[in-house]
PDB file of N, CA and C in Angstrom:
ATOM      1  N   MET A   3       1.018  -1.304   0.114  1.00  0.00           N
ATOM      2  CA  MET A   3      -0.124   0.099  -0.093  1.00  0.00           C
ATOM      3  C   MET A   3       0.642   1.231   0.027  1.00  0.00           C
ATOM      4  N   GLU A   4       0.716   2.039  -0.669  1.00  0.00           N
ATOM      5  CA  GLU A   4       1.393   3.260  -0.882  1.00  0.00           C
ATOM      6  C   GLU A   4       0.448   4.536  -0.494  1.00  0.00           C
ATOM      7  N   LEU A   5       1.131   5.346   0.313  1.00  0.00           N
ATOM      8  CA  LEU A   5       0.376   6.550   0.932  1.00  0.00           C
ATOM      9  C   LEU A   5       1.099   7.654   0.383  1.00  0.00           C
ATOM     10  N   PRO A   6       0.128   9.045   0.307  1.00  0.00           N
ATOM     11  CA  PRO A   6       1.085  10.128   0.076  1.00  0.00           C
ATOM     12  C   PRO A   6       1.789  10.753   1.099  1.00  0.00           C
ATOM     13  N   VAL A   7       3.080  11.338   0.641  1.00  0.00           N
ATOM     14  CA  VAL A   7       3.920  11.840   1.653  1.00  0.00           C
ATOM     15  C   VAL A   7       3.096  13.428   2.205  1.00  0.00           C
ATOM     16  N   PRO A   8       2.878  13.293   3.148  1.00  0.00           N
ATOM     17  CA  PRO A   8       2.538  14.700   3.933  1.00  0.00           C
ATOM     18  C   PRO A   8       3.461  15.852   3.636  1.00  0.00           C
ATOM     19  N   ASN A   9       4.463  15.879   3.404  1.00  0.00           N
ATOM     20  CA  ASN A   9       5.390  16.812   3.240  1.00  0.00           C
ATOM     21  C   ASN A   9       6.614  16.358   1.923  1.00  0.00           C
ATOM     22  N   PRO A  10       6.428  16.775   0.934  1.00  0.00           N
ATOM     23  CA  PRO A  10       7.323  16.143   0.024  1.00  0.00           C
ATOM     24  C   PRO A  10       8.877  16.708   0.197  1.00  0.00           C
ATOM     25  N   ASP A  11       9.072  17.559   1.001  1.00  0.00           N
ATOM     26  CA  ASP A  11      10.573  18.108   1.150  1.00  0.00           C
ATOM     27  C   ASP A  11      11.033  17.451   2.405  1.00  0.00           C
ATOM     28  N   GLN A  12      10.148  16.726   3.106  1.00  0.00           N
ATOM     29  CA  GLN A  12      10.841  15.845   4.032  1.00  0.00           C
ATOM     30  C   GLN A  12      10.298  14.390   4.020  1.00  0.00           C
ATOM     31  N   VAL A  13      11.334  13.652   3.378  1.00  0.00           N
ATOM     32  CA  VAL A  13      10.845  12.253   3.175  1.00  0.00           C
ATOM     33  C   VAL A  13      11.103  11.131   4.280  1.00  0.00           C
ATOM     34  N   ASN A  14      11.438  11.578   5.345  1.00  0.00           N
ATOM     35  CA  ASN A  14      11.550  10.700   6.366  1.00  0.00           C
ATOM     36  C   ASN A  14      10.253  10.541   7.091  1.00  0.00           C
ATOM     37  N   SER A  15       9.822   9.201   7.401  1.00  0.00           N
ATOM     38  CA  SER A  15       8.466   8.766   7.536  1.00  0.00           C
ATOM     39  C   SER A  15       8.719   7.405   8.644  1.00  0.00           C
ATOM     40  N   ALA A  16       7.653   6.981   8.991  1.00  0.00           N
ATOM     41  CA  ALA A  16       7.561   5.709  10.217  1.00  0.00           C
ATOM     42  C   ALA A  16       6.524   5.155  10.073  1.00  0.00           C
ATOM     43  N   ILE A  17       6.439   3.764  10.469  1.00  0.00           N
ATOM     44  CA  ILE A  17       5.060   3.265  10.798  1.00  0.00           C
ATOM     45  C   ILE A  17       5.248   2.154  12.038  1.00  0.00           C
ATOM     46  N   SER A  18       4.260   2.041  12.759  1.00  0.00           N
ATOM     47  CA  SER A  18       4.008   1.194  13.510  1.00  0.00           C
ATOM     48  C   SER A  18       2.885   0.239  13.313  1.00  0.00           C
ATOM     49  N   TYR A  19       3.008  -1.177  13.193  1.00  0.00           N
ATOM     50  CA  TYR A  19       2.157  -2.000  12.844  1.00  0.00           C
ATOM     51  C   TYR A  19       1.689  -2.774  14.199  1.00  0.00           C
ATOM     52  N   TYR A  20       0.510  -2.553  14.482  1.00  0.00           N
ATOM     53  CA  TYR A  20      -0.067  -3.153  15.671  1.00  0.00           C
ATOM     54  C   TYR A  20      -1.270  -4.522  15.400  1.00  0.00           C
ATOM     55  N   CYS A  21      -0.606  -5.598  16.039  1.00  0.00           N
ATOM     56  CA  CYS A  21      -1.870  -6.552  15.872  1.00  0.00           C
ATOM     57  C   CYS A  21      -2.370  -7.051  17.420  1.00  0.00           C
ATOM     58  N   HIS A  22      -3.546  -7.021  17.780  1.00  0.00           N
ATOM     59  CA  HIS A  22      -4.238  -7.349  18.860  1.00  0.00           C
ATOM     60  C   HIS A  22      -4.356  -8.834  18.889  1.00  0.00           C
ATOM     61  N   SER A  23      -3.664  -9.369  19.898  1.00  0.00           N
ATOM     62  CA  SER A  23      -3.870 -10.941  19.989  1.00  0.00           C
ATOM     63  C   SER A  23      -4.843 -11.325  21.121  1.00  0.00           C
ATOM     64  N   GLY A  24      -5.445 -10.497  21.968  1.00  0.00           N
ATOM     65  CA  GLY A  24      -6.174 -11.255  22.940  1.00  0.00           C
ATOM     66  C   GLY A  24      -5.856 -10.445  24.408  1.00  0.00           C
ATOM     67  N   ASN A  25      -6.668 -11.018  25.243  1.00  0.00           N
ATOM     68  CA  ASN A  25      -6.397 -10.639  26.745  1.00  0.00           C
ATOM     69  C   ASN A  25      -5.236 -10.573  27.689  1.00  0.00           C
ATOM     70  N   ILE A  26      -4.793  -9.826  28.088  1.00  0.00           N
ATOM     71  CA  ILE A  26      -3.341  -9.835  28.871  1.00  0.00           C
ATOM     72  C   ILE A  26      -3.427 -10.895  29.981  1.00  0.00           C
ATOM     73  N   SER A  27      -4.368 -11.191  30.326  1.00  0.00           N
ATOM     74  CA  SER A  27      -4.739 -11.979  31.675  1.00  0.00           C
ATOM     75  C   SER A  27      -4.830 -13.560  31.226  1.00  0.00           C
ATOM     76  N   ASP A  28      -4.430 -13.914  30.325  1.00  0.00           N
ATOM     77  CA  ASP A  28      -4.499 -15.299  29.617  1.00  0.00           C
ATOM     78  C   ASP A  28      -3.180 -15.490  29.428  1.00  0.00           C
ATOM     79  N   ALA A  29      -2.209 -16.338  30.416  1.00  0.00           N
ATOM     80  CA  ALA A  29      -1.332 -16.578  30.477  1.00  0.00           C
ATOM     81  C   ALA A  29      -0.755 -17.407  29.452  1.00  0.00           C
ATOM     82  N   HIS A  30      -1.415 -18.480  28.858  1.00  0.00           N
ATOM     83  CA  HIS A  30      -1.131 -19.265  27.521  1.00  0.00           C
ATOM     84  C   HIS A  30      -0.865 -18.067  26.593  1.00  0.00           C
ATOM     85  N   LEU A  31      -1.868 -17.388  26.276  1.00  0.00           N
ATOM     86  CA  LEU A  31      -1.714 -16.598  24.920  1.00  0.00           C
ATOM     87  C   LEU A  31      -0.632 -15.661  25.086  1.00  0.00           C
ATOM     88  N   ARG A  32      -0.398 -15.038  26.388  1.00  0.00           N
ATOM     89  CA  ARG A  32       0.512 -13.989  26.578  1.00  0.00           C
ATOM     90  C   ARG A  32       2.047 -14.689  26.263  1.00  0.00           C
ATOM     91  N   THR A  33       2.341 -15.747  26.900  1.00  0.00           N
ATOM     92  CA  THR A  33       3.464 -16.764  26.711  1.00  0.00           C
ATOM     93  C   THR A  33       3.633 -16.925  25.035  1.00  0.00           C
ATOM     94  N   THR A  34       2.595 -17.230  24.504  1.00  0.00           N
ATOM     95  CA  THR A  34       2.662 -17.783  23.035  1.00  0.00           C
ATOM     96  C   THR A  34       3.246 -16.466  22.068  1.00  0.00           C
ATOM     97  N   THR A  35       2.401 -15.221  22.635  1.00  0.00           N
ATOM     98  CA  THR A  35       2.923 -14.036  22.061  1.00  0.00           C
ATOM     99  C   THR A  35       4.043 -13.847  22.165  1.00  0.00           C
ATOM    100  N   ARG A  36       4.547 -13.819  23.424  1.00  0.00           N
ATOM    101  CA  ARG A  36       6.028 -13.616  23.812  1.00  0.00           C
ATOM    102  C   ARG A  36       7.309 -14.546  22.788  1.00  0.00           C
ATOM    103  N   LEU A  37       6.769 -15.527  22.630  1.00  0.00           N
ATOM    104  CA  LEU A  37       7.476 -16.650  22.131  1.00  0.00           C
ATOM    105  C   LEU A  37       7.770 -16.397  20.384  1.00  0.00           C
ATOM    106  N   LEU A  38       6.430 -15.984  20.014  1.00  0.00           N
ATOM    107  CA  LEU A  38       6.121 -15.606  18.648  1.00  0.00           C
ATOM    108  C   LEU A  38       6.974 -14.408  18.358  1.00  0.00           C
ATOM    109  N   SER A  39       7.065 -13.398  19.090  1.00  0.00           N
ATOM    110  CA  SER A  39       7.826 -12.023  18.821  1.00  0.00           C
ATOM    111  C   SER A  39       9.367 -12.361  18.877  1.00  0.00           C
ATOM    112  N   ASP A  40       9.569 -13.155  19.937  1.00  0.00           N
ATOM    113  CA  ASP A  40      11.149 -13.648  19.986  1.00  0.00           C
ATOM    114  C   ASP A  40      11.587 -14.228  18.646  1.00  0.00           C
ATOM    115  N   LEU A  41      10.670 -14.931  18.133  1.00  0.00           N
ATOM    116  CA  LEU A  41      10.930 -15.704  16.752  1.00  0.00           C
ATOM    117  C   LEU A  41      11.086 -14.720  15.667  1.00  0.00           C
ATOM    118  N   MET A  42      10.228 -13.844  15.685  1.00  0.00           N
ATOM    119  CA  MET A  42      10.241 -12.965  14.648  1.00  0.00           C
ATOM    120  C   MET A  42      11.254 -11.739  14.761  1.00  0.00           C
ATOM    121  N   LYS A  43      11.527 -11.695  15.697  1.00  0.00           N
ATOM    122  CA  LYS A  43      12.741 -10.396  15.961  1.00  0.00           C
ATOM    123  C   LYS A  43      13.717 -10.232  14.999  1.00  0.00           C
ATOM    124  N   GLU A  44      14.499 -11.214  14.963  1.00  0.00           N
ATOM    125  CA  GLU A  44      15.946 -11.095  14.182  1.00  0.00           C
ATOM    126  C   GLU A  44      15.550 -11.272  12.423  1.00  0.00           C
ATOM    127  N   PRO A  45      14.793 -12.123  11.995  1.00  0.00           N
ATOM    128  CA  PRO A  45      14.188 -11.890  10.794  1.00  0.00           C
ATOM    129  C   PRO A  45      13.558 -10.535  10.486  1.00  0.00           C
ATOM    130  N   CYS A  46      12.994 -10.270  11.346  1.00  0.00           N
ATOM    131  CA  CYS A  46      12.181  -8.653  10.818  1.00  0.00           C
ATOM    132  C   CYS A  46      13.227  -8.030  10.870  1.00  0.00           C
ATOM    133  N   PHE A  47      14.447  -7.750  11.674  1.00  0.00           N
ATOM    134  CA  PHE A  47      15.452  -6.804  11.529  1.00  0.00           C
ATOM    135  C   PHE A  47      16.344  -6.874  10.445  1.00  0.00           C
ATOM    136  N   ASP A  48      16.426  -8.075   9.759  1.00  0.00           N
ATOM    137  CA  ASP A  48      17.450  -8.806   8.794  1.00  0.00           C
ATOM    138  C   ASP A  48      16.616  -8.227   7.705  1.00  0.00           C
ATOM    139  N   MET A  49      15.195  -8.204   7.360  1.00  0.00           N
ATOM    140  CA  MET A  49      14.470  -7.911   6.305  1.00  0.00           C
ATOM    141  C   MET A  49      14.568  -6.478   6.254  1.00  0.00           C
ATOM    142  N   LEU A  50      14.282  -5.864   7.189  1.00  0.00           N
ATOM    143  CA  LEU A  50      13.759  -4.415   7.058  1.00  0.00           C
ATOM    144  C   LEU A  50      14.908  -3.482   7.136  1.00  0.00           C
ATOM    145  N   ARG A  51      16.076  -3.922   7.691  1.00  0.00           N
ATOM    146  CA  ARG A  51      17.047  -2.989   8.127  1.00  0.00           C
ATOM    147  C   ARG A  51      18.319  -3.391   7.195  1.00  0.00           C
ATOM    148  N   THR A  52      18.818  -4.707   7.297  1.00  0.00           N
ATOM    149  CA  THR A  52      19.551  -5.041   6.392  1.00  0.00           C
ATOM    150  C   THR A  52      19.393  -5.318   5.052  1.00  0.00           C
ATOM    151  N   LYS A  53      18.329  -6.216   4.719  1.00  0.00           N
ATOM    152  CA  LYS A  53      18.225  -6.345   3.107  1.00  0.00           C
ATOM    153  C   LYS A  53      17.492  -5.051   2.386  1.00  0.00           C
ATOM    154  N   GLU A  54      16.197  -4.579   3.095  1.00  0.00           N
ATOM    155  CA  GLU A  54      15.758  -3.437   2.660  1.00  0.00           C
ATOM    156  C   GLU A  54      16.288  -2.148   2.565  1.00  0.00           C
ATOM    157  N   GLN A  55      17.191  -2.144   3.705  1.00  0.00           N
ATOM    158  CA  GLN A  55      17.661  -0.772   4.299  1.00  0.00           C
ATOM    159  C   GLN A  55      16.774   0.001   4.216  1.00  0.00           C
ATOM    160  N   LEU A  56      15.672  -0.202   4.996  1.00  0.00           N
ATOM    161  CA  LEU A  56      14.538   1.213   5.052  1.00  0.00           C
ATOM    162  C   LEU A  56      14.577   2.011   6.319  1.00  0.00           C
ATOM    163  N   GLY A  57      15.554   1.977   7.038  1.00  0.00           N
ATOM    164  CA  GLY A  57      15.833   2.870   7.912  1.00  0.00           C
ATOM    165  C   GLY A  57      16.872   2.306   9.365  1.00  0.00           C
ATOM    166  N   TYR A  58      17.087   3.477   9.976  1.00  0.00           N
ATOM    167  CA  TYR A  58      17.940   3.176  11.325  1.00  0.00           C
ATOM    168  C   TYR A  58      17.146   2.455  12.290  1.00  0.00           C
ATOM    169  N   CYS A  59      16.083   2.505  12.706  1.00  0.00           N
ATOM    170  CA  CYS A  59      15.070   1.776  13.764  1.00  0.00           C
ATOM    171  C   CYS A  59      14.111   0.935  13.007  1.00  0.00           C
ATOM    172  N   ALA A  60      14.362  -0.450  13.064  1.00  0.00           N
ATOM    173  CA  ALA A  60      13.529  -1.521  12.732  1.00  0.00           C
ATOM    174  C   ALA A  60      13.688  -2.553  13.896  1.00  0.00           C
ATOM    175  N   SER A  61      12.592  -3.111  14.223  1.00  0.00           N
ATOM    176  CA  SER A  61      12.307  -3.748  15.365  1.00  0.00           C
ATOM    177  C   SER A  61      10.942  -4.531  15.589  1.00  0.00           C
ATOM    178  N   CYS A  62      10.979  -5.370  16.183  1.00  0.00           N
ATOM    179  CA  CYS A  62       9.822  -6.363  16.527  1.00  0.00           C
ATOM    180  C   CYS A  62       9.802  -6.725  18.121  1.00  0.00           C
ATOM    181  N   SER A  63       8.486  -6.211  18.497  1.00  0.00           N
ATOM    182  CA  SER A  63       8.325  -6.583  20.033  1.00  0.00           C
ATOM    183  C   SER A  63       7.025  -6.538  20.468  1.00  0.00           C
ATOM    184  N   THR A  64       6.647  -7.260  21.690  1.00  0.00           N
ATOM    185  CA  THR A  64       5.511  -7.058  22.181  1.00  0.00           C
ATOM    186  C   THR A  64       5.117  -5.838  22.915  1.00  0.00           C
ATOM    187  N   TRP A  65       3.879  -5.652  22.845  1.00  0.00           N
ATOM    188  CA  TRP A  65       3.414  -4.185  23.816  1.00  0.00           C
ATOM    189  C   TRP A  65       2.303  -4.781  24.453  1.00  0.00           C
ATOM    190  N   GLU A  66       2.397  -4.818  25.855  1.00  0.00           N
ATOM    191  CA  GLU A  66       1.347  -5.551  26.618  1.00  0.00           C
ATOM    192  C   GLU A  66       0.470  -4.022  27.297  1.00  0.00           C
ATOM    193  N   MET A  67      -0.738  -4.082  27.227  1.00  0.00           N
ATOM    194  CA  MET A  67      -1.350  -3.008  27.528  1.00  0.00           C
ATOM    195  C   MET A  67      -2.629  -3.441  28.670  1.00  0.00           C
ATOM    196  N   THR A  68      -2.700  -2.702  29.722  1.00  0.00           N
ATOM    197  CA  THR A  68      -3.991  -3.441  30.499  1.00  0.00           C
ATOM    198  C   THR A  68      -5.065  -2.428  29.956  1.00  0.00           C
ATOM    199  N   GLU A  69      -6.296  -2.755  30.330  1.00  0.00           N
ATOM    200  CA  GLU A  69      -7.559  -2.239  30.165  1.00  0.00           C
ATOM    201  C   GLU A  69      -7.590  -1.231  31.075  1.00  0.00           C
TER     202      GLU A  69
END
């Protein structure tokens, strides 16, 4: 998907992709999500930062929120 650049003179941009996986109080789901994040961390960095050279900050992590 391509989106217009708000300011063509400033080509820097960022994206944060968020996937909701369920309730944080579910211990099995929380553990599975953390494991998935750990498995994805290195391949994500390798693809985005090393191969595609998309930017300085490229990461994959979990973000746990309480309601």
